[in-house]
Structures are given as structure tokens and as C-alpha cells.
PDB file of C-alpha atoms in Angstrom:
ATOM      1  CA  MET U   1    -161.822 104.155  56.760  1.00 85.00           C
ATOM      2  CA  PRO U   2    -158.586 105.876  55.748  1.00 94.00           C
ATOM      3  CA  HIS U   3    -158.516 109.648  55.502  1.00 96.00           C
ATOM      4  CA  ILE U   4    -155.790 111.523  53.625  1.00 96.00           C
ATOM      5  CA  THR U   5    -155.044 115.136  54.512  1.00 96.00           C
ATOM      6  CA  ILE U   6    -153.078 117.328  52.126  1.00 97.00           C
ATOM      7  CA  GLN U   7    -151.697 120.591  53.489  1.00 97.00           C
ATOM      8  CA  MET U   8    -150.186 123.086  51.058  1.00 97.00           C
ATOM      9  CA  TYR U   9    -149.676 126.750  50.381  1.00 97.00           C
ATOM     10  CA  PRO U  10    -152.757 128.522  48.981  1.00 98.00           C
ATOM     11  CA  GLY U  11    -153.061 129.500  45.348  1.00 97.00           C
ATOM     12  CA  ARG U  12    -153.706 126.227  43.555  1.00 97.00           C
ATOM     13  CA  SER U  13    -156.927 125.718  41.642  1.00 98.00           C
ATOM     14  CA  MET U  14    -159.658 123.362  42.815  1.00 97.00           C
ATOM     15  CA  GLU U  15    -159.029 121.368  39.633  1.00 98.00           C
ATOM     16  CA  LEU U  16    -155.372 120.810  40.596  1.00 98.00           C
ATOM     17  CA  LYS U  17    -156.362 119.964  44.182  1.00 98.00           C
ATOM     18  CA  LYS U  18    -158.799 117.341  42.892  1.00 97.00           C
ATOM     19  CA  GLU U  19    -156.132 115.950  40.570  1.00 98.00           C
ATOM     20  CA  VAL U  20    -153.594 115.436  43.355  1.00 98.00           C
ATOM     21  CA  ALA U  21    -156.299 114.067  45.668  1.00 98.00           C
ATOM     22  CA  GLU U  22    -157.325 111.518  43.013  1.00 97.00           C
ATOM     23  CA  ALA U  23    -153.693 110.483  42.440  1.00 98.00           C
ATOM     24  CA  LEU U  24    -153.159 109.884  46.146  1.00 98.00           C
ATOM     25  CA  LEU U  25    -156.493 108.095  46.406  1.00 97.00           C
ATOM     26  CA  ASP U  26    -155.544 105.780  43.531  1.00 98.00           C
ATOM     27  CA  ALA U  27    -152.173 104.952  45.115  1.00 98.00           C
ATOM     28  CA  ALA U  28    -153.595 104.409  48.598  1.00 97.00           C
ATOM     29  CA  SER U  29    -156.475 102.272  47.322  1.00 97.00           C
ATOM     30  CA  LYS U  30    -154.137 100.058  45.322  1.00 98.00           C
ATOM     31  CA  THR U  31    -151.518  99.779  48.073  1.00 97.00           C
ATOM     32  CA  LEU U  32    -153.991  99.040  50.857  1.00 97.00           C
ATOM     33  CA  GLY U  33    -156.232  96.833  48.734  1.00 96.00           C
ATOM     34  CA  ARG U  34    -159.364  98.803  49.607  1.00 96.00           C
ATOM     35  CA  GLU U  35    -162.105 100.231  47.424  1.00 96.00           C
ATOM     36  CA  LYS U  36    -161.837 103.965  46.738  1.00 97.00           C
ATOM     37  CA  ALA U  37    -165.233 104.429  48.395  1.00 96.00           C
ATOM     38  CA  HIS U  38    -163.589 103.636  51.727  1.00 96.00           C
ATOM     39  CA  PHE U  39    -161.362 106.729  51.572  1.00 97.00           C
ATOM     40  CA  SER U  40    -161.806 110.443  52.070  1.00 97.00           C
ATOM     41  CA  VAL U  41    -159.373 113.200  51.114  1.00 97.00           C
ATOM     42  CA  SER U  42    -159.192 116.799  52.307  1.00 97.00           C
ATOM     43  CA  VAL U  43    -157.024 119.685  51.147  1.00 97.00           C
ATOM     44  CA  GLU U  44    -156.098 122.436  53.583  1.00 97.00           C
ATOM     45  CA  ASP U  45    -154.543 125.683  52.414  1.00 98.00           C
ATOM     46  CA  VAL U  46    -151.990 126.921  54.955  1.00 98.00           C
ATOM     47  CA  PRO U  47    -150.559 130.410  54.404  1.00 98.00           C
ATOM     48  CA  GLN U  48    -146.770 130.490  54.040  1.00 97.00           C
ATOM     49  CA  GLU U  49    -146.375 132.672  57.136  1.00 98.00           C
ATOM     50  CA  GLU U  50    -148.200 130.031  59.206  1.00 98.00           C
ATOM     51  CA  TRP U  51    -146.492 126.968  57.689  1.00 97.00           C
ATOM     52  CA  LYS U  52    -143.752 126.586  60.309  1.00 97.00           C
ATOM     53  CA  THR U  53    -146.073 126.636  63.310  1.00 97.00           C
ATOM     54  CA  LYS U  54    -149.134 124.928  61.817  1.00 96.00           C
ATOM     55  CA  VAL U  55    -147.409 122.230  59.778  1.00 96.00           C
ATOM     56  CA  TYR U  56    -143.603 121.945  59.971  1.00 96.00           C
ATOM     57  CA  ASP U  57    -143.240 122.021  63.762  1.00 96.00           C
ATOM     58  CA  GLN U  58    -146.178 119.632  64.121  1.00 93.00           C
ATOM     59  CA  VAL U  59    -144.930 116.954  61.735  1.00 92.00           C
ATOM     60  CA  LEU U  60    -141.485 116.970  63.318  1.00 90.00           C
ATOM     61  CA  THR U  61    -142.960 116.201  66.736  1.00 94.00           C
ATOM     62  CA  ASP U  62    -145.841 113.936  65.665  1.00 93.00           C
ATOM     63  CA  LYS U  63    -144.947 110.305  66.363  1.00 94.00           C
ATOM     64  CA  ASN U  64    -147.338 109.275  63.576  1.00 93.00           C
ATOM     65  CA  THR U  65    -145.479 111.181  60.857  1.00 94.00           C
ATOM     66  CA  VAL U  66    -144.051 108.389  58.707  1.00 94.00           C
ATOM     67  CA  ILE U  67    -142.021 110.577  56.340  1.00 93.00           C
ATOM     68  CA  LYS U  68    -140.424 113.695  57.798  1.00 93.00           C
ATOM     69  CA  PRO U  69    -139.765 116.745  55.589  1.00 94.00           C
ATOM     70  CA  GLY U  70    -136.444 116.862  53.782  1.00 95.00           C
ATOM     71  CA  TYR U  71    -136.079 120.594  54.365  1.00 95.00           C
ATOM     72  CA  THR U  72    -135.470 122.754  57.423  1.00 94.00           C
ATOM     73  CA  MET U  73    -137.034 125.970  58.584  1.00 93.00           C
TER      74      MET U  73
END
């Protein structure tokens, strides 16, 4: 059962979060050939002042990160 986690700065509406979650769900379902019911999606708001330690530093060192960020901090 695939799970997609979206981490972003706070301030976006729940409607926009649902929209991006649905778009990613559609793409993942199609690409993996699985029914949408097999997926879950979560959205985590991470304050800008915590981004480097909670997200950026983690994805750079996580061996499972498939696409690294194209920016530096």
C-alpha cells in the first residue's frame, strides 16, 4: 500500500492541499497500475525556520530519496 507524504511550508488552504494530493494520487495510481484505494496521502506543514533541519538535511542523507532538491540551504 503506497503512502505519499507531502511536506511544505504552512499557509496553503485545505482545498489546495487536497488538490495537490489528488494530482499526485492520480499520477502514482496510473504509473504504478494500482487502484487509488490502495494509496494514502498526507500533508505536513513544516515552518520555514524548521525546514532545513526537519526536511532538507533529512532528504539529503536519506538513501531512499529518489529526487534530491535542486536548491541549497
